[in-house]
C-alpha cells in the first residue's frame, strides 16, 4: 500500500511540475497525469473512509484490468506521436480545458456517490446480500441509479479531451460505454435479487444516467 501511495504521490508531483514549467505542448499531459494520480489515490482514500472493512491494495484500482492498462498506454502513445508530428494539436485549448472540467465534475460525482452509499459501495459487484445492505435512493441516487459509473464514464472521456487524442477519445467512449453497459446488467441482476420489487419501482422512477443504457429489466 505504501509503495503505491508513494508512487502516486511522485506521479502527481511530476505532473504538477510538467504542467507548470514544461513547453506548452506538454503542459496538458502534465495536467492529465495529475488528474490520473488524484483519481486513483482518492479511490483508496474514499474506500478507507466509507467502507474500511473492504479496503485492500486493490482499492487503488491501479490493477483494474489488462484492458484498462492497454487503454492508458494507448493514450500515451497517441499523445506522444501526435505531439511529435502535429505539435499544434497539443497546445492548451478550449477542448483540453473543457476536458479538465469534465474530469473534475466526473470525479466529484463519483465520490459524492461513494460517500452517499457509504458501506453499501464496493469496487466489486456483490453476489450475497449482507445484513447491513440497503437500497440507496436519495441524494445523487435520486438523479440516476448509477452515479458512480456516470462519473467514471465522463471522467474517462475527459482525460482524452485533456490530451486532445481524437482516436482514443472515440475508443474510450465506445469501450467505456460497453464496459458500463455490461457491468450495469450484472449489477442490476444482483440488486433485483437483493431488493426485489423495491428495486423494480426504483428502476421505473430513475434512469441509469448513462446514454442508451437501460439496465436489466424484469418483464412483469
Backbone as numpy.savetxt, mean C-alpha at the origin, in Angstrom:
# Nx Ny Nz CAx CAy CAz Cx Cy Cz
14.98 -7.83 13.37 14.15 -6.64 13.37 15.02 -5.39 13.37
16.04 -5.38 14.24 16.91 -4.22 14.34 17.63 -3.94 13.03
18.08 -5.00 12.37 18.80 -4.85 11.10 17.90 -4.20 10.05
16.66 -4.66 9.96 15.75 -4.10 8.96 15.37 -2.67 9.30
15.20 -2.39 10.58 14.87 -1.03 11.00 16.01 -0.07 10.68
17.23 -0.49 10.98 18.40 0.35 10.67 18.55 0.52 9.17
18.34 -0.55 8.42 18.43 -0.49 6.96 17.44 0.53 6.40
16.20 0.49 6.87 15.20 1.43 6.39 15.54 2.86 6.81
16.16 2.99 8.00 16.60 4.32 8.43 17.67 4.88 7.51
18.62 4.04 7.12 19.66 4.46 6.18 19.05 4.82 4.83
18.12 4.00 4.37 17.48 4.27 3.07 16.74 5.60 3.12
16.03 5.84 4.21 15.32 7.11 4.36 16.29 8.28 4.35
17.41 8.12 5.07 18.41 9.19 5.11 19.03 9.45 3.76
19.39 8.39 3.05 19.98 8.54 1.71 18.99 9.21 0.77
17.74 8.78 0.84 16.72 9.38 -0.01 16.55 10.86 0.27
16.59 11.23 1.54 16.45 12.64 1.91 17.60 13.47 1.36
18.82 12.93 1.46 20.00 13.64 0.94 19.90 13.80 -0.57
19.56 12.72 -1.26 19.44 12.76 -2.72 18.39 13.77 -3.15
17.28 13.81 -2.45 16.19 14.71 -2.84 16.55 16.17 -2.68
17.57 16.46 -1.84 17.94 17.86 -1.60 19.18 18.31 -2.38
20.18 17.42 -2.52 21.45 17.90 -3.08 21.83 17.27 -4.41
21.12 16.24 -4.84 21.45 15.59 -6.11 20.99 16.46 -7.28
21.51 16.20 -8.50 21.01 16.89 -9.69 19.49 16.74 -9.78
18.84 17.73 -10.36 17.38 17.77 -10.36 16.73 16.51 -10.94
17.39 15.89 -11.92 16.81 14.69 -12.54 16.83 13.48 -11.61
17.59 13.58 -10.51 17.64 12.49 -9.52 16.79 12.79 -8.29
16.35 14.02 -8.13 15.70 14.42 -6.89 14.41 13.64 -6.61
13.63 13.40 -7.65 12.38 12.67 -7.42 12.64 11.21 -7.05
13.77 10.67 -7.51 14.13 9.31 -7.09 14.43 9.31 -5.59
15.07 10.37 -5.11 15.33 10.49 -3.69 14.05 10.56 -2.88
13.09 11.34 -3.37 11.79 11.43 -2.70 11.09 10.08 -2.70
11.17 9.40 -3.83 10.57 8.06 -3.93 11.16 7.12 -2.88
12.48 7.16 -2.70 13.15 6.29 -1.73 12.66 6.58 -0.32
12.51 7.86 0.02 12.03 8.20 1.36 10.59 7.73 1.56
9.77 7.87 0.52 8.38 7.40 0.60 8.33 5.89 0.81
9.17 5.18 0.08 9.21 3.72 0.18 9.66 3.28 1.57
10.72 3.90 2.08 11.23 3.54 3.41 10.20 3.85 4.49
9.56 4.99 4.37 8.57 5.38 5.37 7.38 4.42 5.39
6.96 3.98 4.21 5.83 3.06 4.13 6.13 1.77 4.89
7.28 1.17 4.60 7.60 -0.12 5.21 7.87 0.01 6.71
8.52 1.09 7.11 8.80 1.28 8.54 7.50 1.54 9.30
6.61 2.33 8.71 5.36 2.66 9.38 4.43 1.45 9.47
4.56 0.50 8.54 3.77 -0.73 8.64 4.13 -1.49 9.92
5.42 -1.60 10.19 5.88 -2.30 11.39 5.43 -1.56 12.65
5.62 -0.25 12.67 5.25 0.53 13.85 3.74 0.47 14.11
2.97 0.49 13.05 1.51 0.46 13.20 1.05 -0.87 13.80
1.60 -1.98 13.30 1.24 -3.28 13.85 1.69 -3.39 15.30
2.86 -2.84 15.60 3.36 -2.87 16.98 2.40 -2.15 17.92
1.73 -1.14 17.42 0.82 -0.35 18.25 -0.57 -0.99 18.35
-1.13 -1.42 17.20 -2.53 -1.84 17.18 -2.74 -3.33 17.43
-1.75 -4.15 17.08 -1.92 -5.60 17.22 -0.58 -6.26 17.52
0.02 -5.93 18.66 1.37 -6.41 18.97 1.51 -7.93 19.03
0.43 -8.63 19.28 0.51 -10.09 19.37 0.86 -10.73 18.03
0.63 -10.01 16.94 0.95 -10.54 15.60 2.25 -9.97 15.05
2.93 -9.14 15.84 4.14 -8.47 15.37 5.27 -9.46 15.11
5.92 -9.31 13.97 7.08 -10.14 13.63 7.95 -9.38 12.65
9.06 -9.97 12.29 9.95 -9.34 11.32 9.24 -9.16 9.97
8.25 -9.99 9.71 7.50 -9.88 8.46 6.58 -8.66 8.43
6.39 -8.02 9.59 5.50 -6.87 9.65 6.04 -5.67 8.89
7.33 -5.70 8.56 7.88 -4.65 7.68 7.37 -4.83 6.25
6.84 -6.01 5.94 6.41 -6.46 4.61 7.45 -6.17 3.52
8.71 -6.22 3.89 9.78 -6.10 2.90 9.85 -7.35 2.03
9.46 -8.47 2.61 9.46 -9.74 1.88 8.03 -10.11 1.50
7.28 -9.13 1.07 5.86 -9.32 0.75 5.65 -10.47 -0.23
6.40 -10.45 -1.34 6.31 -11.51 -2.34 7.42 -11.30 -3.35
7.71 -12.33 -4.13 8.71 -12.21 -5.19 8.27 -11.19 -6.23
6.99 -11.22 -6.57 6.47 -10.30 -7.58 6.58 -8.85 -7.12
6.44 -8.62 -5.81 6.58 -7.27 -5.26 8.01 -6.77 -5.45
8.98 -7.64 -5.18 10.38 -7.29 -5.37 10.72 -7.05 -6.83
10.18 -7.89 -7.70 10.41 -7.73 -9.14 9.84 -6.40 -9.62
8.65 -6.06 -9.13 8.02 -4.81 -9.52 8.86 -3.61 -9.10
9.38 -3.66 -7.88 10.22 -2.56 -7.39 11.48 -2.42 -8.24
12.16 -3.53 -8.48 13.38 -3.50 -9.30 13.09 -3.01 -10.71
11.97 -3.40 -11.26 11.60 -2.96 -12.60 11.44 -1.45 -12.66
10.85 -0.89 -11.62 10.66 0.57 -11.60 11.99 1.30 -11.50
12.94 0.73 -10.76 14.27 1.36 -10.67 14.98 1.30 -12.01
14.89 0.16 -12.67 15.54 -0.01 -13.97 14.95 0.96 -14.99
13.62 1.07 -14.99 12.99 1.99 -15.95 13.42 3.43 -15.68
13.44 3.82 -14.41 13.83 5.19 -14.08 15.24 5.48 -14.56
16.18 4.59 -14.24 17.58 4.81 -14.59 17.76 4.84 -16.10
17.11 3.92 -16.81 17.23 3.86 -18.27 16.67 5.12 -18.92
15.50 5.54 -18.47 14.88 6.74 -19.07 15.64 8.00 -18.70
16.20 8.04 -17.50 16.99 9.20 -17.13 18.25 9.28 -17.98
18.83 8.13 -18.31 20.04 8.08 -19.11 19.81 8.63 -20.52
18.69 8.24 -21.13 18.45 8.59 -22.53 17.47 9.76 -22.71
16.61 9.97 -21.72 15.64 11.07 -21.80 15.59 11.80 -20.45
16.69 12.44 -20.06 16.77 13.03 -18.72 15.68 14.05 -18.42
15.18 14.72 -19.45 14.14 15.72 -19.21 12.88 15.08 -18.64
12.67 13.78 -18.91 11.50 13.07 -18.38 11.51 12.99 -16.86
12.69 13.09 -16.27 12.82 12.86 -14.84 12.97 14.16 -14.04
12.81 15.28 -14.71 12.84 16.55 -13.99 11.57 16.67 -13.15
11.66 17.27 -11.96 10.46 17.45 -11.13 9.37 18.18 -11.91
8.15 17.72 -11.78 7.05 18.30 -12.54 5.75 18.17 -11.75
4.69 18.69 -12.32 3.37 18.57 -11.70 3.01 17.11 -11.49
3.37 16.26 -12.46 3.03 14.84 -12.38 3.71 14.19 -11.18
5.00 14.47 -11.00 5.74 13.84 -9.90 5.24 14.33 -8.54
4.91 15.62 -8.45 4.41 16.14 -7.18 2.99 15.65 -6.90
2.21 15.47 -7.96 0.88 14.87 -7.78 1.02 13.44 -7.27
2.02 12.72 -7.80 2.29 11.37 -7.32 2.65 11.35 -5.84
3.43 12.34 -5.40 3.80 12.44 -4.00 2.57 12.66 -3.13
1.69 13.54 -3.58 0.44 13.79 -2.84 -0.40 12.53 -2.78
-0.45 11.80 -3.90 -1.22 10.55 -3.94 -0.64 9.53 -2.96
0.68 9.46 -2.88 1.33 8.54 -1.93 1.01 8.92 -0.49
1.07 10.20 -0.19 0.79 10.66 1.17 -0.65 10.36 1.55
-1.58 10.66 0.64 -3.00 10.40 0.91 -3.26 8.90 1.05
-2.64 8.10 0.17 -2.82 6.66 0.25 -2.26 6.09 1.54
-1.10 6.59 1.93 -0.47 6.15 3.19 -1.34 6.51 4.39
-1.84 7.73 4.41 -2.68 8.17 5.52 -3.97 7.36 5.60
-4.58 7.10 4.44 -5.81 6.31 4.43 -5.56 4.90 4.96
-4.47 4.30 4.51 -4.16 2.94 4.96 -3.92 2.91 6.47
-3.14 3.85 6.98 -2.85 3.84 8.41 -4.09 4.18 9.22
-4.94 5.05 8.70 -6.19 5.36 9.40 -7.07 4.12 9.47
-7.08 3.34 8.39 -7.84 2.09 8.38 -7.29 1.11 9.40
-5.97 1.02 9.48 -5.34 0.10 10.42 -5.66 0.48 11.86
-5.57 1.76 12.17 -5.81 2.20 13.55 -7.29 2.16 13.90
-8.15 2.26 12.90 -9.58 2.12 13.16 -9.93 0.67 13.46
-9.36 -0.24 12.68 -9.63 -1.68 12.88 -8.94 -2.22 14.13
-7.81 -1.61 14.51 -7.06 -2.03 15.69 -6.69 -3.52 15.65
-7.07 -4.27 16.69 -6.65 -5.68 16.77 -7.28 -6.54 15.69
-8.26 -6.01 14.98 -8.90 -6.77 13.91 -8.08 -6.76 12.63
-7.07 -5.88 12.57 -6.25 -5.78 11.37 -5.10 -6.78 11.43
-4.85 -7.42 10.30 -3.73 -8.36 10.20 -3.22 -8.35 8.77
-1.91 -8.47 8.59 -1.34 -8.51 7.25 -1.72 -9.80 6.51
-2.10 -10.81 7.27 -2.45 -12.11 6.68 -3.95 -12.34 6.83
-4.60 -12.74 5.75 -6.03 -13.04 5.82 -6.26 -14.18 6.81
-7.14 -13.95 7.77 -7.38 -14.93 8.82 -8.44 -15.95 8.40
-8.19 -17.21 8.69 -9.13 -18.27 8.32 -10.00 -18.71 9.49
-9.63 -18.30 10.71 -10.40 -18.66 11.89 -10.80 -17.41 12.66
-12.04 -17.35 13.07 -12.55 -16.20 13.81 -12.18 -16.32 15.29
-11.52 -15.29 15.79 -11.16 -15.25 17.20 -12.30 -14.63 18.00
-12.26 -14.82 19.31 -13.32 -14.29 20.17 -13.41 -12.77 20.12
-12.26 -12.11 19.89 -12.28 -10.64 19.90 -12.42 -10.04 18.50
-12.67 -10.87 17.50 -12.90 -10.34 16.15 -14.26 -9.66 16.08
-14.28 -8.48 15.51 -15.54 -7.76 15.33 -15.58 -7.12 13.95
-16.77 -6.94 13.43 -16.95 -6.32 12.13 -16.89 -4.81 12.29
-15.93 -4.18 11.63 -15.76 -2.73 11.72 -16.51 -2.07 10.57
-17.47 -1.23 10.91 -18.26 -0.53 9.88 -18.30 0.98 10.12
-17.50 1.46 11.05 -17.49 2.89 11.36 -16.20 3.53 10.87
-16.09 4.85 11.05 -14.88 5.56 10.60 -14.73 5.48 9.09
-13.51 5.23 8.64 -13.27 5.14 7.19 -13.96 3.93 6.58
-14.34 2.98 7.43 -15.04 1.79 6.92 -16.49 2.09 6.56
-16.97 3.29 6.89 -18.28 3.72 6.43 -18.21 4.22 4.99
-16.99 4.55 4.55 -16.79 5.08 3.20 -16.53 3.95 2.21
-15.72 2.99 2.62 -15.42 1.83 1.76 -15.09 0.63 2.63
-15.32 -0.56 2.09 -15.14 -1.78 2.88 -13.67 -2.13 3.10
-12.81 -1.70 2.19 -11.40 -2.09 2.27 -10.48 -0.87 2.15
-10.58 0.07 3.10 -9.79 1.30 2.99 -8.28 1.07 3.02
-7.83 0.02 3.71 -6.38 -0.23 3.73 -5.88 -0.63 2.35
-6.68 -1.40 1.62 -6.31 -1.79 0.26 -6.42 -0.61 -0.70
-7.43 0.21 -0.51 -7.58 1.40 -1.35 -6.36 2.30 -1.20
-5.95 2.51 0.05 -4.78 3.34 0.30 -3.53 2.78 -0.32
-3.34 1.47 -0.17 -2.14 0.83 -0.73 -2.19 0.86 -2.26
-3.34 0.66 -2.86 -3.49 0.68 -4.32 -3.05 2.03 -4.89
-3.58 3.10 -4.32 -3.24 4.43 -4.85 -1.83 4.85 -4.46
-1.35 4.36 -3.33 0.05 4.61 -2.96 0.98 4.01 -4.01
0.71 2.77 -4.43 1.58 2.11 -5.41 1.57 2.85 -6.74
0.41 3.35 -7.15 0.34 4.14 -8.38 1.11 5.44 -8.21
0.97 6.05 -7.04 1.67 7.30 -6.77 3.17 7.19 -6.87
3.73 6.04 -6.46 5.19 5.88 -6.53 5.69 5.98 -7.97
4.91 5.47 -8.91 5.34 5.51 -10.31 5.10 6.87 -10.94
4.14 7.61 -10.40 3.97 9.00 -10.84 5.13 9.86 -10.34
5.59 9.59 -9.12 6.76 10.30 -8.60 7.95 10.09 -9.53
8.16 8.84 -9.92 9.29 8.50 -10.80 9.03 8.85 -12.25
7.78 9.16 -12.59 7.38 9.44 -13.97 7.79 8.29 -14.89
7.42 7.09 -14.46 7.68 5.86 -15.20 6.42 5.45 -15.96
6.29 5.77 -17.22 5.05 5.45 -17.94 4.75 3.96 -18.05
5.78 3.16 -18.29 5.55 1.72 -18.46 5.18 1.05 -17.14
5.93 1.39 -16.08 5.62 0.80 -14.77 4.33 1.36 -14.20
3.98 2.58 -14.56 2.70 3.13 -14.11 1.55 2.25 -14.61
1.61 1.90 -15.88 0.58 1.02 -16.44 0.63 -0.36 -15.80
1.85 -0.91 -15.68 2.00 -2.26 -15.13 1.56 -2.31 -13.66
1.97 -1.31 -12.87 1.60 -1.28 -11.46 0.09 -1.20 -11.30
-0.56 -0.39 -12.14 -2.01 -0.23 -12.04 -2.72 -1.55 -12.30
-2.30 -2.24 -13.38 -2.94 -3.50 -13.75 -2.65 -4.60 -12.72
-1.39 -4.74 -12.36 -1.00 -5.82 -11.43 -1.58 -5.58 -10.04
-1.54 -4.33 -9.57 -2.10 -4.02 -8.25 -3.60 -4.28 -8.23
-4.28 -3.88 -9.31 -5.72 -4.11 -9.38 -6.03 -5.61 -9.31
-5.28 -6.39 -10.07 -5.50 -7.85 -10.07 -5.22 -8.44 -8.69
-4.15 -7.98 -8.05 -3.80 -8.49 -6.72 -4.93 -8.21 -5.72
-5.41 -6.97 -5.69 -6.45 -6.63 -4.72 -7.79 -7.24 -5.09
-8.05 -7.42 -6.37 -9.27 -8.10 -6.80 -9.31 -9.52 -6.21
-8.21 -10.24 -6.37 -8.14 -11.62 -5.87 -8.10 -11.66 -4.34
-7.37 -10.73 -3.75 -7.25 -10.69 -2.29 -8.61 -10.41 -1.64
-9.35 -9.48 -2.20 -10.66 -9.14 -1.64 -11.63 -10.30 -1.77
-11.58 -11.02 -2.87 -12.44 -12.20 -3.02 -12.19 -13.20 -1.90
-10.92 -13.48 -1.65 -10.56 -14.44 -0.60 -10.96 -13.92 0.78
-10.67 -12.65 1.03 -10.94 -12.08 2.34 -12.44 -12.02 2.62
-13.22 -11.69 1.60 -14.66 -11.55 1.84 -15.34 -12.90 2.04
-14.78 -13.95 1.49 -15.31 -15.29 1.79 -15.17 -15.58 3.29
-14.01 -15.24 3.84 -13.81 -15.47 5.28 -14.69 -14.53 6.11
-14.84 -13.29 5.66 -15.67 -12.34 6.41 -17.13 -12.76 6.41
-17.59 -13.31 5.31 -18.96 -13.83 5.25 -19.13 -15.03 6.18
-18.10 -15.85 6.27 -18.13 -16.98 7.20 -18.13 -16.50 8.65
-17.38 -15.42 8.91 -17.27 -14.89 10.27 -18.55 -14.20 10.73
-19.09 -13.34 9.86 -20.15 -12.41 10.29 -21.50 -12.62 9.61
-21.56 -13.53 8.65 -22.84 -13.90 8.05 -23.62 -12.74 7.46
-24.91 -12.65 7.85 -25.80 -11.65 7.26 -25.34 -10.23 7.56
-24.69 -10.02 8.70 -24.20 -8.67 9.01 -23.25 -8.17 7.93
-22.42 -9.08 7.43 -21.49 -8.66 6.38 -22.21 -8.51 5.04
-23.21 -9.35 4.78 -24.01 -9.20 3.56 -24.67 -7.83 3.53
-25.22 -7.42 4.65 -25.85 -6.11 4.77 -24.82 -5.00 4.55
-23.65 -5.17 5.13 -22.57 -4.19 4.97 -22.16 -4.08 3.51
-22.06 -5.20 2.81 -21.72 -5.19 1.39 -22.72 -4.40 0.57
-24.00 -4.52 0.93 -25.04 -3.82 0.18 -25.00 -2.31 0.41
-24.50 -1.92 1.56 -24.51 -0.50 1.93 -23.24 0.23 1.53
-22.11 -0.49 1.48 -20.81 0.15 1.26 -20.02 -0.60 0.19
-19.41 0.13 -0.74 -18.61 -0.49 -1.80 -17.21 -0.82 -1.32
-16.46 -1.51 -2.16 -15.09 -1.89 -1.78 -14.16 -0.69 -1.75
-14.45 0.32 -2.58 -13.58 1.48 -2.67 -12.61 1.42 -3.83
-12.51 0.25 -4.47 -11.60 0.08 -5.60 -12.41 -0.04 -6.89
-11.92 0.56 -7.98 -12.68 0.58 -9.23 -12.90 -0.81 -9.81
-14.14 -1.10 -10.18 -14.52 -2.34 -10.86 -14.24 -3.60 -10.03
-14.20 -3.43 -8.71 -14.06 -4.57 -7.81 -15.25 -4.57 -6.87
-16.08 -5.60 -6.97 -17.29 -5.66 -6.14 -17.15 -6.63 -4.98
-16.11 -7.47 -5.00 -15.92 -8.42 -3.92 -16.70 -9.70 -4.15
-16.77 -10.51 -3.12 -17.47 -11.80 -3.20 -18.91 -11.62 -2.73
-19.84 -11.91 -3.59 -21.26 -11.71 -3.26 -21.98 -13.05 -3.21
-22.83 -13.20 -2.20 -23.69 -14.38 -2.10 -24.99 -14.12 -2.85
-25.47 -15.11 -3.54 -26.74 -14.99 -4.25 -27.88 -15.39 -3.32
-28.42 -14.38 -2.66 -29.49 -14.65 -1.68 -30.84 -14.24 -2.25
